[in-house]
Amino acid sequence: MRCALIADIHANLTALKAVFEDLKLRGPIDQIWCTGDIVGYGPDPNPCVEFLRAFDLRCVLGNHDAAAVGMLDLENFNPAAKTAAAWTAGELTAASRQFLASLPTQLALGDYTLVHGSPLDPIWDYVTSPSQAKTCFSYLQTPHCLVGHTHVPALYIYFPENDLCTVSMTPAGHSLDVARLKGRILLNPGSVGQPRDRDPRAAYALLDLDAPSLTCYRVGYDIATAQQRMRERGLPLLLAERLSLGW
Ligand code: ZN
């Protein structure tokens, strides 16, 4: 089985479609595994939900998804995020709202646990260092973990034999032979719709459970179109501008 790993789409349909065009070049996909934040910040919340639901989608709840359906207090959001969350909440159809509200905060799929933040706090925690990643492994019921939330791609590998956790912050182009690896993986595939590692291209990964192997990718998309759609909807300019900076 081949799974596309995506996170933090943030209602950026232009980026999401570019990722799926790129996926087409890499052969058939059986499932989409998503670590949250389908909506928030971006101009196309309903089309993104509908686009993804057309696939065999396995998805967990992100903090922006929760905020958009009234499950999270907006007080913890910065002003731009708060404005965008309020706009998104007003924009969601009943079907989109119902779908987002039904998402679990944690999901175990075979050897992988999916959470938005971390296994310690699936909604709010950020995994940004090997020491944090190492702590996460002791909270997992599965060998491996997939996260989102930071919008920064990162591949952490924990080697239990010598209690060592390594990190690659630029996993794009990495192809990992999971079977031969004597370690546990915690992967953030990076953000589809609002990357924050100073690379504005959309990020995603491909997991082949039969091989098993894991490969990370980046794909360019029409950022100007996404920005134009944000301006047309009156979303905060800062959110549009940061797309071209990848920050
Ligand atoms: Zn996010």
Coordinates of N, CA and C and ligand atoms in Angstrom, one line a residue:
M1 N 0.8 -1.2 0.0 CA 0.0 0.0 0.0 C 0.9 1.3 0.0
R2 N 0.5 2.2 -0.8 CA 1.3 3.5 -0.9 C 0.4 4.6 -0.4
C3 N 1.0 5.4 0.5 CA 0.3 6.5 1.2 C 1.0 7.8 1.0
A4 N 0.2 8.8 0.6 CA 0.7 10.2 0.5 C 0.6 10.8 1.9
L5 N 1.7 11.4 2.4 CA 1.7 12.0 3.7 C 1.7 13.5 3.6
I6 N 0.6 14.1 4.1 CA 0.5 15.6 4.0 C 0.1 16.2 5.3
A7 N 0.4 17.5 5.4 CA 0.1 18.2 6.7 C -0.1 19.7 6.4
D8 N -0.8 20.4 7.2 CA -0.9 21.8 7.2 C -1.2 22.4 5.7
I9 N -2.3 22.0 5.2 CA -2.7 22.4 3.9 C -3.2 23.9 4.0
H10 N -3.8 24.2 5.1 CA -4.2 25.6 5.4 C -5.0 26.2 4.2
A11 N -6.0 25.5 3.7 CA -6.9 26.0 2.8 C -6.3 26.6 1.5
N12 N -5.1 26.1 1.2 CA -4.4 26.6 0.0 C -4.6 25.5 -1.1
L13 N -5.7 25.7 -1.8 CA -6.1 24.7 -2.9 C -5.1 24.7 -4.0
T14 N -4.5 25.8 -4.3 CA -3.5 25.9 -5.4 C -2.3 25.0 -5.1
A15 N -1.8 25.1 -3.9 CA -0.7 24.2 -3.5 C -1.1 22.7 -3.4
L16 N -2.3 22.5 -2.9 CA -2.8 21.1 -2.7 C -2.9 20.4 -4.1
K17 N -3.4 21.1 -5.0 CA -3.5 20.5 -6.4 C -2.2 20.3 -7.0
A18 N -1.2 21.2 -6.8 CA 0.1 21.0 -7.3 C 0.8 19.7 -6.7
V19 N 0.5 19.5 -5.4 CA 1.0 18.3 -4.8 C 0.4 17.0 -5.4
F20 N -0.9 17.1 -5.7 CA -1.5 15.9 -6.3 C -1.1 15.7 -7.7
E21 N -0.8 16.8 -8.4 CA -0.2 16.6 -9.8 C 1.1 15.9 -9.7
D22 N 1.9 16.3 -8.7 CA 3.2 15.7 -8.6 C 3.1 14.2 -8.2
L23 N 2.1 14.0 -7.3 CA 1.9 12.6 -6.9 C 1.6 11.7 -8.1
K24 N 0.8 12.2 -9.0 CA 0.4 11.4 -10.2 C 1.6 10.9 -10.9
L25 N 2.7 11.6 -10.9 CA 3.9 11.2 -11.6 C 4.6 10.1 -10.9
R26 N 4.2 9.8 -9.7 CA 4.9 8.8 -8.9 C 4.2 7.5 -8.7
G27 N 3.1 7.4 -9.5 CA 2.4 6.1 -9.4 C 1.1 6.2 -8.6
P28 N 0.4 5.1 -8.5 CA -0.9 5.1 -7.8 C -0.8 5.2 -6.3
I29 N -1.7 5.9 -5.7 CA -1.7 6.1 -4.3 C -3.0 5.4 -3.7
D30 N -2.9 4.7 -2.6 CA -4.0 4.0 -2.0 C -4.7 4.9 -1.0
Q31 N -3.9 5.5 -0.2 CA -4.5 6.4 0.9 C -3.8 7.7 1.1
I32 N -4.5 8.7 1.6 CA -3.9 9.9 2.0 C -3.9 10.0 3.5
W33 N -2.7 10.1 4.1 CA -2.6 10.3 5.6 C -2.3 11.7 5.8
C34 N -3.1 12.4 6.6 CA -3.0 13.8 6.8 C -2.9 14.1 8.3
T35 N -1.8 14.9 8.7 CA -1.7 15.2 10.1 C -2.2 16.6 10.5
G36 N -3.3 17.0 9.9 CA -4.1 18.1 10.4 C -3.9 19.5 9.8
D37 N -4.7 20.4 10.2 CA -4.8 21.7 9.6 C -5.1 21.8 8.1
I38 N -6.2 21.2 7.8 CA -6.7 21.3 6.4 C -7.1 22.7 6.1
V39 N -7.6 23.4 7.1 CA -8.1 24.8 6.9 C -7.4 25.8 7.9
G40 N -7.8 27.0 7.7 CA -7.1 28.1 8.5 C -6.1 28.8 7.6
Y41 N -6.0 30.1 7.7 CA -5.1 31.0 7.0 C -5.5 31.2 5.5
G42 N -5.8 30.1 4.8 CA -6.0 30.2 3.3 C -7.4 30.5 2.8
P43 N -7.5 30.7 1.5 CA -8.7 31.2 0.9 C -9.7 30.1 0.5
D44 N -9.4 28.8 0.5 CA -10.3 27.8 0.0 C -10.6 26.7 0.9
P45 N -11.2 27.0 2.1 CA -11.4 25.9 3.1 C -12.3 24.8 2.6
N46 N -13.5 25.1 2.1 CA -14.4 24.1 1.6 C -13.8 23.3 0.4
P47 N -13.3 23.9 -0.6 CA -12.7 23.1 -1.7 C -11.6 22.2 -1.3
C48 N -10.8 22.6 -0.3 CA -9.7 21.7 0.2 C -10.3 20.5 0.9
V49 N -11.3 20.7 1.8 CA -12.0 19.6 2.4 C -12.6 18.6 1.4
E50 N -13.3 19.2 0.4 CA -14.0 18.4 -0.6 C -13.0 17.6 -1.4
F51 N -11.9 18.3 -1.8 CA -10.9 17.7 -2.6 C -10.3 16.4 -1.9
L52 N -10.0 16.6 -0.7 CA -9.3 15.5 0.1 C -10.3 14.4 0.4
R53 N -11.6 14.7 0.6 CA -12.6 13.7 0.9 C -12.9 12.8 -0.3
A54 N -12.5 13.2 -1.4 CA -12.7 12.4 -2.6 C -11.7 11.2 -2.6
F55 N -10.7 11.2 -1.8 CA -9.7 10.1 -1.7 C -10.0 9.3 -0.4
D56 N -9.3 8.2 -0.3 CA -9.4 7.4 0.9 C -8.5 8.1 1.9
L57 N -9.1 9.0 2.7 CA -8.4 10.0 3.6 C -8.4 9.5 5.0
R58 N -7.2 9.5 5.6 CA -7.1 9.2 7.1 C -6.5 10.5 7.7
C59 N -7.2 11.2 8.6 CA -6.8 12.5 9.0 C -7.0 12.7 10.5
V60 N -6.1 13.5 11.1 CA -6.3 13.9 12.5 C -6.6 15.4 12.5
L61 N -7.1 15.8 13.6 CA -7.5 17.2 13.8 C -6.3 18.1 14.2
G62 N -6.3 19.3 13.5 CA -5.2 20.3 13.8 C -5.8 21.4 14.6
N63 N -5.0 22.3 15.2 CA -5.5 23.4 16.0 C -6.4 24.3 15.2
H64 N -6.0 24.6 13.9 CA -6.8 25.5 13.1 C -8.1 24.9 12.7
D65 N -8.1 23.5 12.5 CA -9.4 22.9 12.2 C -10.3 23.0 13.4
A66 N -9.7 22.8 14.6 CA -10.5 22.8 15.8 C -11.1 24.2 16.0
A67 N -10.2 25.2 15.7 CA -10.7 26.6 15.9 C -11.8 27.0 15.0
A68 N -11.7 26.5 13.7 CA -12.7 26.8 12.7 C -14.1 26.3 13.0
V69 N -14.1 25.2 13.8 CA -15.4 24.6 14.1 C -15.8 24.9 15.6
G70 N -15.1 25.8 16.2 CA -15.5 26.3 17.5 C -15.1 25.3 18.7
M71 N -14.2 24.5 18.4 CA -13.8 23.5 19.4 C -12.6 24.1 20.2
L72 N -12.1 25.2 19.8 CA -10.9 25.8 20.4 C -11.0 27.3 20.6
D73 N -10.6 27.8 21.7 CA -10.7 29.2 22.0 C -9.7 30.0 21.1
L74 N -10.1 31.0 20.4 CA -9.2 31.8 19.5 C -8.2 32.7 20.3
E75 N -8.4 32.7 21.6 CA -7.5 33.6 22.4 C -6.0 33.2 22.2
N76 N -5.8 31.9 22.0 CA -4.4 31.5 21.8 C -3.8 31.8 20.5
F77 N -4.5 32.4 19.6 CA -4.1 32.6 18.2 C -3.5 34.1 18.1
N78 N -2.5 34.3 17.2 CA -2.1 35.6 17.0 C -3.1 36.4 16.2
P79 N -3.1 37.7 16.1 CA -4.2 38.5 15.5 C -4.5 38.0 14.0
A80 N -3.5 37.8 13.2 CA -3.7 37.4 11.8 C -4.4 36.0 11.8
A81 N -3.9 35.1 12.6 CA -4.5 33.8 12.6 C -6.0 33.8 13.1
K82 N -6.2 34.7 14.1 CA -7.5 34.9 14.7 C -8.5 35.4 13.6
T83 N -8.1 36.4 12.9 CA -8.9 37.0 11.8 C -9.2 35.9 10.8
A84 N -8.2 35.1 10.4 CA -8.4 34.1 9.4 C -9.3 33.0 9.9
A85 N -9.1 32.6 11.2 CA -10.0 31.6 11.8 C -11.4 32.0 11.8
A86 N -11.7 33.2 12.2 CA -13.1 33.7 12.2 C -13.7 33.7 10.8
W87 N -12.9 34.2 9.8 CA -13.4 34.2 8.4 C -13.7 32.7 8.0
T88 N -12.8 31.8 8.3 CA -12.9 30.4 8.0 C -14.2 29.8 8.6
A89 N -14.4 30.1 9.9 CA -15.6 29.6 10.6 C -16.9 30.0 9.9
G90 N -16.9 31.3 9.4 CA -18.1 31.8 8.7 C -18.2 31.2 7.3
E91 N -17.2 30.7 6.8 CA -17.1 30.2 5.4 C -17.5 28.8 5.3
L92 N -17.2 28.0 6.3 CA -17.4 26.5 6.2 C -18.9 26.1 6.0
T93 N -19.1 25.2 5.1 CA -20.4 24.6 4.9 C -20.7 23.7 6.1
A94 N -21.9 23.3 6.2 CA -22.3 22.4 7.3 C -21.6 21.0 7.1
A95 N -21.4 20.6 5.9 CA -20.7 19.3 5.6 C -19.2 19.4 6.0
S96 N -18.6 20.5 5.7 CA -17.2 20.7 6.0 C -17.0 20.7 7.5
R97 N -17.9 21.5 8.2 CA -17.8 21.7 9.6 C -18.0 20.3 10.3
Q98 N -19.0 19.6 9.8 CA -19.2 18.3 10.4 C -18.0 17.3 10.3
F99 N -17.5 17.4 9.1 CA -16.3 16.5 8.8 C -15.1 16.9 9.7
L100 N -14.8 18.2 9.8 CA -13.7 18.6 10.6 C -13.9 18.3 12.1
A101 N -15.1 18.5 12.5 CA -15.4 18.2 14.0 C -15.4 16.8 14.3
S102 N -15.5 15.9 13.3 CA -15.5 14.5 13.6 C -14.1 13.9 13.6
L103 N -13.0 14.7 13.3 CA -11.7 14.1 13.2 C -11.1 13.8 14.6
P104 N -10.4 12.7 14.7 CA -9.8 12.3 16.0 C -8.5 13.1 16.2
T105 N -8.1 13.2 17.4 CA -6.9 14.0 17.7 C -5.6 13.1 17.5
Q106 N -5.9 11.8 17.5 CA -4.8 10.8 17.4 C -5.3 9.6 16.6
L107 N -4.5 9.0 15.8 CA -4.9 7.9 14.9 C -3.8 7.0 14.7
A108 N -4.0 5.7 15.1 CA -2.9 4.7 14.8 C -3.3 3.9 13.6
L109 N -2.3 3.9 12.6 CA -2.5 3.2 11.4 C -1.3 2.3 11.2
G110 N -1.5 1.0 11.5 CA -0.4 0.1 11.4 C 0.7 0.5 12.4
D111 N 1.9 0.6 11.8 CA 3.1 1.0 12.7 C 3.2 2.5 13.0
Y112 N 2.2 3.2 12.5 CA 2.4 4.7 12.6 C 1.3 5.3 13.4
T113 N 1.6 6.3 14.3 CA 0.7 7.1 15.0 C 0.6 8.5 14.3
L114 N -0.5 9.0 14.0 CA -0.7 10.3 13.4 C -1.2 11.3 14.5
V115 N -0.5 12.4 14.7 CA -1.0 13.5 15.5 C -0.6 14.8 14.8
H116 N -1.3 15.9 15.2 CA -1.0 17.2 14.6 C 0.3 17.7 15.3
G117 N 0.2 17.8 16.6 CA 1.3 18.4 17.4 C 2.4 17.4 17.8
S118 N 2.0 16.7 18.9 CA 2.9 15.6 19.3 C 2.1 14.6 20.1
P119 N 2.7 13.4 20.4 CA 1.9 12.5 21.2 C 1.6 13.0 22.7
L120 N 2.4 14.0 23.1 CA 2.2 14.5 24.4 C 1.0 15.4 24.5
D121 N 0.9 16.2 23.4 CA -0.3 17.1 23.3 C -0.6 17.2 21.8
P122 N -1.6 16.4 21.4 CA -1.8 16.3 19.9 C -2.2 17.6 19.2
I123 N -2.7 18.6 20.0 CA -3.2 19.8 19.4 C -2.1 20.9 19.4
W124 N -1.5 21.1 20.5 CA -0.7 22.3 20.7 C 0.8 22.1 20.7
D125 N 1.3 20.9 21.1 CA 2.8 20.8 21.3 C 3.5 20.8 19.9
Y126 N 4.7 21.4 19.9 CA 5.5 21.5 18.7 C 6.8 20.6 18.9
V127 N 7.1 19.7 17.9 CA 8.3 19.0 18.0 C 9.3 19.7 17.2
T128 N 10.4 20.3 17.8 CA 11.4 21.1 17.1 C 12.8 20.6 17.4
S129 N 13.0 19.6 18.2 CA 14.4 19.2 18.5 C 14.4 17.7 18.7
P130 N 15.6 17.1 18.5 CA 15.8 15.7 18.8 C 15.4 15.2 20.2
S131 N 15.7 16.1 21.2 CA 15.4 15.7 22.6 C 13.9 15.6 22.7
Q132 N 13.2 16.5 22.1 CA 11.7 16.5 22.2 C 11.2 15.2 21.5
A133 N 11.7 15.0 20.3 CA 11.3 13.8 19.5 C 11.6 12.5 20.3
K134 N 12.7 12.5 21.0 CA 13.0 11.3 21.8 C 12.0 11.1 22.9
T135 N 11.6 12.1 23.5 CA 10.5 12.0 24.6 C 9.2 11.5 24.0
C136 N 8.9 11.9 22.7 CA 7.7 11.5 22.1 C 7.6 10.0 21.9
F137 N 8.7 9.3 21.7 CA 8.7 7.9 21.4 C 8.3 7.1 22.6
S138 N 8.5 7.6 23.8 CA 8.1 6.9 25.0 C 6.6 7.0 25.2
Y139 N 5.9 7.9 24.5 CA 4.5 8.1 24.6 C 3.7 7.3 23.5
L140 N 4.4 6.7 22.6 CA 3.8 6.0 21.5 C 3.5 4.6 21.7
Q141 N 2.4 4.1 21.2 CA 2.0 2.7 21.2 C 2.5 2.0 19.9
T142 N 3.0 2.8 19.0 CA 3.4 2.3 17.7 C 4.9 2.6 17.5
P143 N 5.6 1.9 16.6 CA 7.1 2.2 16.4 C 7.3 3.6 15.9
H144 N 6.5 4.1 15.0 CA 6.8 5.3 14.3 C 5.6 6.4 14.5
C145 N 6.0 7.6 14.1 CA 5.0 8.7 14.4 C 5.1 9.7 13.2
L146 N 3.9 10.3 12.9 CA 3.8 11.3 11.9 C 3.2 12.5 12.5
V147 N 3.8 13.7 12.3 CA 3.3 14.9 13.0 C 3.1 16.0 11.9
G148 N 2.7 17.2 12.3 CA 2.6 18.4 11.5 C 2.9 19.6 12.4
H149 N 2.1 20.7 12.2 CA 2.1 21.8 13.1 C 3.2 22.8 13.0
T150 N 4.5 22.4 12.9 CA 5.5 23.4 12.8 C 5.7 24.0 11.4
H151 N 5.2 23.3 10.4 CA 5.3 23.7 9.0 C 6.7 23.6 8.5
V152 N 7.5 22.9 9.3 CA 9.0 22.7 8.9 C 9.2 21.2 8.8
P153 N 9.6 20.8 7.6 CA 9.8 19.4 7.4 C 11.0 18.9 8.3
A154 N 10.9 17.7 8.9 CA 11.9 17.2 9.8 C 11.8 15.7 9.9
L155 N 12.9 15.1 9.8 CA 12.9 13.6 9.9 C 13.8 13.2 11.1
Y156 N 13.1 12.8 12.2 CA 13.9 12.4 13.4 C 13.9 10.8 13.4
I157 N 15.1 10.3 13.7 CA 15.2 8.9 13.8 C 15.8 8.6 15.2
Y158 N 15.1 7.7 15.9 CA 15.6 7.3 17.3 C 16.1 5.9 17.2
F159 N 17.4 5.7 17.7 CA 18.0 4.4 17.7 C 18.0 3.9 19.2
P160 N 17.1 3.0 19.5 CA 17.0 2.6 20.9 C 18.2 1.9 21.4
E161 N 19.0 1.2 20.5 CA 20.2 0.5 21.0 C 21.2 1.4 21.7
N162 N 21.4 2.6 21.1 CA 22.3 3.5 21.8 C 21.6 4.8 22.3
D163 N 20.3 4.7 22.4 CA 19.5 5.8 23.0 C 19.9 7.2 22.3
L164 N 20.0 7.2 21.0 CA 20.4 8.4 20.2 C 19.2 8.8 19.3
C165 N 19.0 10.1 19.2 CA 18.0 10.6 18.3 C 18.7 11.6 17.3
T166 N 18.5 11.3 16.0 CA 19.1 12.2 15.0 C 18.0 13.0 14.3
V167 N 18.4 14.1 13.6 CA 17.4 14.8 12.9 C 18.0 15.3 11.5
S168 N 17.2 15.3 10.5 CA 17.5 15.9 9.3 C 16.4 16.9 9.0
M169 N 16.8 18.2 9.0 CA 15.8 19.3 8.8 C 15.5 19.5 7.3
T170 N 16.2 18.9 6.4 CA 16.0 19.0 5.0 C 15.8 17.6 4.4
P171 N 14.7 17.0 4.7 CA 14.5 15.6 4.3 C 14.1 15.4 2.8
A172 N 13.8 16.5 2.1 CA 13.4 16.4 0.7 C 14.5 15.7 -0.1
G173 N 14.1 14.7 -0.9 CA 15.1 14.0 -1.7 C 15.5 12.7 -0.9
H174 N 15.4 12.7 0.4 CA 15.7 11.5 1.2 C 14.8 10.4 0.8
S175 N 15.4 9.2 0.6 CA 14.5 8.0 0.4 C 15.1 7.1 1.5
L176 N 14.2 6.7 2.4 CA 14.6 5.9 3.5 C 14.1 4.5 3.4
D177 N 15.0 3.5 3.6 CA 14.7 2.1 3.6 C 14.3 1.8 5.0
V178 N 12.9 1.8 5.3 CA 12.4 1.7 6.6 C 12.7 0.3 7.2
A179 N 12.7 -0.7 6.3 CA 12.9 -2.1 6.7 C 14.4 -2.3 7.3
R180 N 15.3 -1.7 6.7 CA 16.7 -1.9 7.1 C 17.1 -1.0 8.2
L181 N 16.3 0.0 8.5 CA 16.6 1.0 9.5 C 16.4 0.3 10.9
K182 N 17.4 0.4 11.7 CA 17.2 -0.1 13.1 C 16.8 1.0 14.0
G183 N 15.9 1.8 13.6 CA 15.5 2.9 14.4 C 14.0 3.2 14.2
R184 N 13.5 4.1 15.1 CA 12.1 4.6 15.0 C 12.0 5.9 14.4
I185 N 11.0 6.1 13.6 CA 10.9 7.4 12.8 C 9.8 8.3 13.4
L186 N 10.2 9.6 13.4 CA 9.1 10.6 13.7 C 9.3 11.6 12.5
L187 N 8.3 11.7 11.7 CA 8.4 12.5 10.5 C 7.4 13.6 10.5
N188 N 7.9 14.8 10.2 CA 7.0 15.9 9.8 C 7.2 16.1 8.3
P189 N 6.2 15.8 7.5 CA 6.5 15.9 6.0 C 6.6 17.4 5.6
G190 N 6.3 18.4 6.5 CA 6.3 19.8 6.1 C 4.9 20.2 5.7
S191 N 4.8 21.5 5.4 CA 3.5 22.0 5.1 C 3.2 22.1 3.6
V192 N 2.0 21.7 3.2 CA 1.5 21.8 1.8 C 1.3 23.3 1.5
G193 N 0.5 24.0 2.4 CA 0.0 25.3 2.1 C 0.6 26.5 2.7
Q194 N 1.5 26.3 3.6 CA 2.2 27.4 4.2 C 3.6 27.0 4.8
P195 N 4.5 26.6 3.9 CA 5.8 26.2 4.4 C 6.5 27.3 5.2
R196 N 7.3 27.0 6.3 CA 8.0 28.0 7.1 C 9.4 27.6 7.3
D197 N 10.0 27.0 6.3 CA 11.5 26.7 6.4 C 12.3 27.4 5.4
R198 N 11.7 28.6 5.0 CA 12.3 29.5 4.0 C 12.4 28.8 2.6
D199 N 11.7 27.8 2.4 CA 11.5 27.2 1.0 C 10.0 27.2 0.7
P200 N 9.6 28.1 -0.2 CA 8.2 28.3 -0.4 C 7.4 27.2 -1.1
R201 N 8.2 26.2 -1.6 CA 7.5 25.1 -2.3 C 6.7 24.2 -1.3
A202 N 5.6 23.7 -1.8 CA 4.8 22.8 -1.0 C 5.6 21.5 -0.7
A203 N 5.3 21.0 0.5 CA 6.1 19.8 1.0 C 5.1 18.6 1.2
Y204 N 5.6 17.4 0.9 CA 4.8 16.2 1.2 C 5.8 15.0 1.2
A205 N 5.3 13.8 1.6 CA 6.1 12.6 1.6 C 5.3 11.5 1.1
L206 N 6.0 10.4 0.7 CA 5.3 9.2 0.2 C 5.8 8.0 1.0
L207 N 4.9 7.3 1.5 CA 5.2 6.1 2.3 C 4.7 4.9 1.6
D208 N 5.7 4.0 1.3 CA 5.3 2.7 0.6 C 5.4 1.6 1.7
L209 N 4.3 1.2 2.2 CA 4.3 0.2 3.3 C 4.7 -1.2 2.9
D210 N 4.7 -1.5 1.6 CA 5.2 -2.8 1.2 C 6.7 -2.9 1.1
A211 N 7.3 -1.8 0.7 CA 8.8 -1.8 0.5 C 9.5 -2.2 1.8
P212 N 9.3 -1.6 3.0 CA 8.7 -0.3 3.2 C 9.8 0.8 3.0
S213 N 9.3 1.9 2.4 CA 10.2 3.0 2.2 C 9.5 4.4 2.4
L214 N 10.3 5.4 2.6 CA 9.7 6.7 2.9 C 10.5 7.7 2.1
T215 N 9.8 8.6 1.3 CA 10.5 9.6 0.5 C 9.9 10.9 0.7
C216 N 10.7 12.0 0.8 CA 10.1 13.3 1.0 C 10.3 14.1 -0.3
Y217 N 9.3 15.0 -0.6 CA 9.4 15.8 -1.8 C 9.0 17.2 -1.5
R218 N 9.5 18.1 -2.5 CA 9.0 19.5 -2.5 C 8.5 19.8 -3.9
V219 N 7.5 20.6 -4.0 CA 7.0 20.9 -5.4 C 6.5 22.4 -5.4
G220 N 7.0 23.0 -6.5 CA 6.7 24.4 -6.7 C 5.2 24.6 -7.1
Y221 N 4.6 25.7 -6.8 CA 3.2 25.9 -7.3 C 3.0 27.4 -7.6
D222 N 1.9 27.8 -8.1 CA 1.6 29.1 -8.5 C 1.2 30.0 -7.2
I223 N 2.2 30.5 -6.6 CA 2.0 31.2 -5.3 C 1.2 32.5 -5.6
A224 N 1.5 33.2 -6.7 CA 0.8 34.4 -7.0 C -0.7 34.2 -7.0
T225 N -1.1 33.1 -7.6 CA -2.6 32.8 -7.7 C -3.1 32.6 -6.3
A226 N -2.4 31.9 -5.4 CA -2.9 31.6 -4.0 C -3.0 33.0 -3.3
Q227 N -2.0 33.8 -3.5 CA -2.0 35.1 -2.8 C -3.1 36.0 -3.3
Q228 N -3.4 36.0 -4.6 CA -4.5 36.7 -5.2 C -5.8 36.3 -4.6
R229 N -6.0 35.0 -4.4 CA -7.3 34.5 -3.9 C -7.4 34.9 -2.4
M230 N -6.3 35.0 -1.7 CA -6.4 35.5 -0.3 C -6.7 37.0 -0.2
R231 N -6.2 37.8 -1.1 CA -6.5 39.2 -1.2 C -8.0 39.4 -1.5
E232 N -8.5 38.6 -2.5 CA -9.9 38.8 -2.9 C -10.8 38.5 -1.7
R233 N -10.4 37.6 -0.8 CA -11.3 37.3 0.3 C -11.0 38.1 1.5
G234 N -10.1 39.1 1.4 CA -9.9 40.0 2.5 C -9.1 39.4 3.7
L235 N -8.4 38.3 3.4 CA -7.6 37.7 4.5 C -6.4 38.6 4.8
P236 N -5.8 38.6 6.0 CA -4.7 39.5 6.3 C -3.6 39.4 5.3
L237 N -3.1 40.5 4.9 CA -2.0 40.6 3.8 C -0.8 39.9 4.2
L238 N -0.4 39.9 5.5 CA 0.7 39.3 6.0 C 0.7 37.8 5.7
L239 N -0.5 37.2 5.8 CA -0.6 35.7 5.5 C -0.3 35.4 4.1
A240 N -0.7 36.3 3.2 CA -0.5 36.1 1.7 C 1.0 36.3 1.4
E241 N 1.6 37.4 2.0 CA 2.9 37.7 1.7 C 3.9 36.7 2.1
R242 N 3.7 36.0 3.3 CA 4.6 35.1 3.8 C 4.7 33.8 2.9
L243 N 3.7 33.6 2.0 CA 3.7 32.4 1.2 C 4.9 32.4 0.2
S244 N 5.3 33.7 -0.3 CA 6.4 33.7 -1.2 C 7.7 33.7 -0.5
L245 N 7.7 33.9 0.8 CA 9.0 33.8 1.6 C 9.2 32.4 2.1
G246 N 8.1 31.6 2.2 CA 8.3 30.3 2.8 C 8.6 30.5 4.3
W247 N 7.9 31.5 4.9 CA 8.3 31.8 6.3 C 7.1 32.2 7.1
Ligands
ZN1 ZN -0.7 24.6 10.8

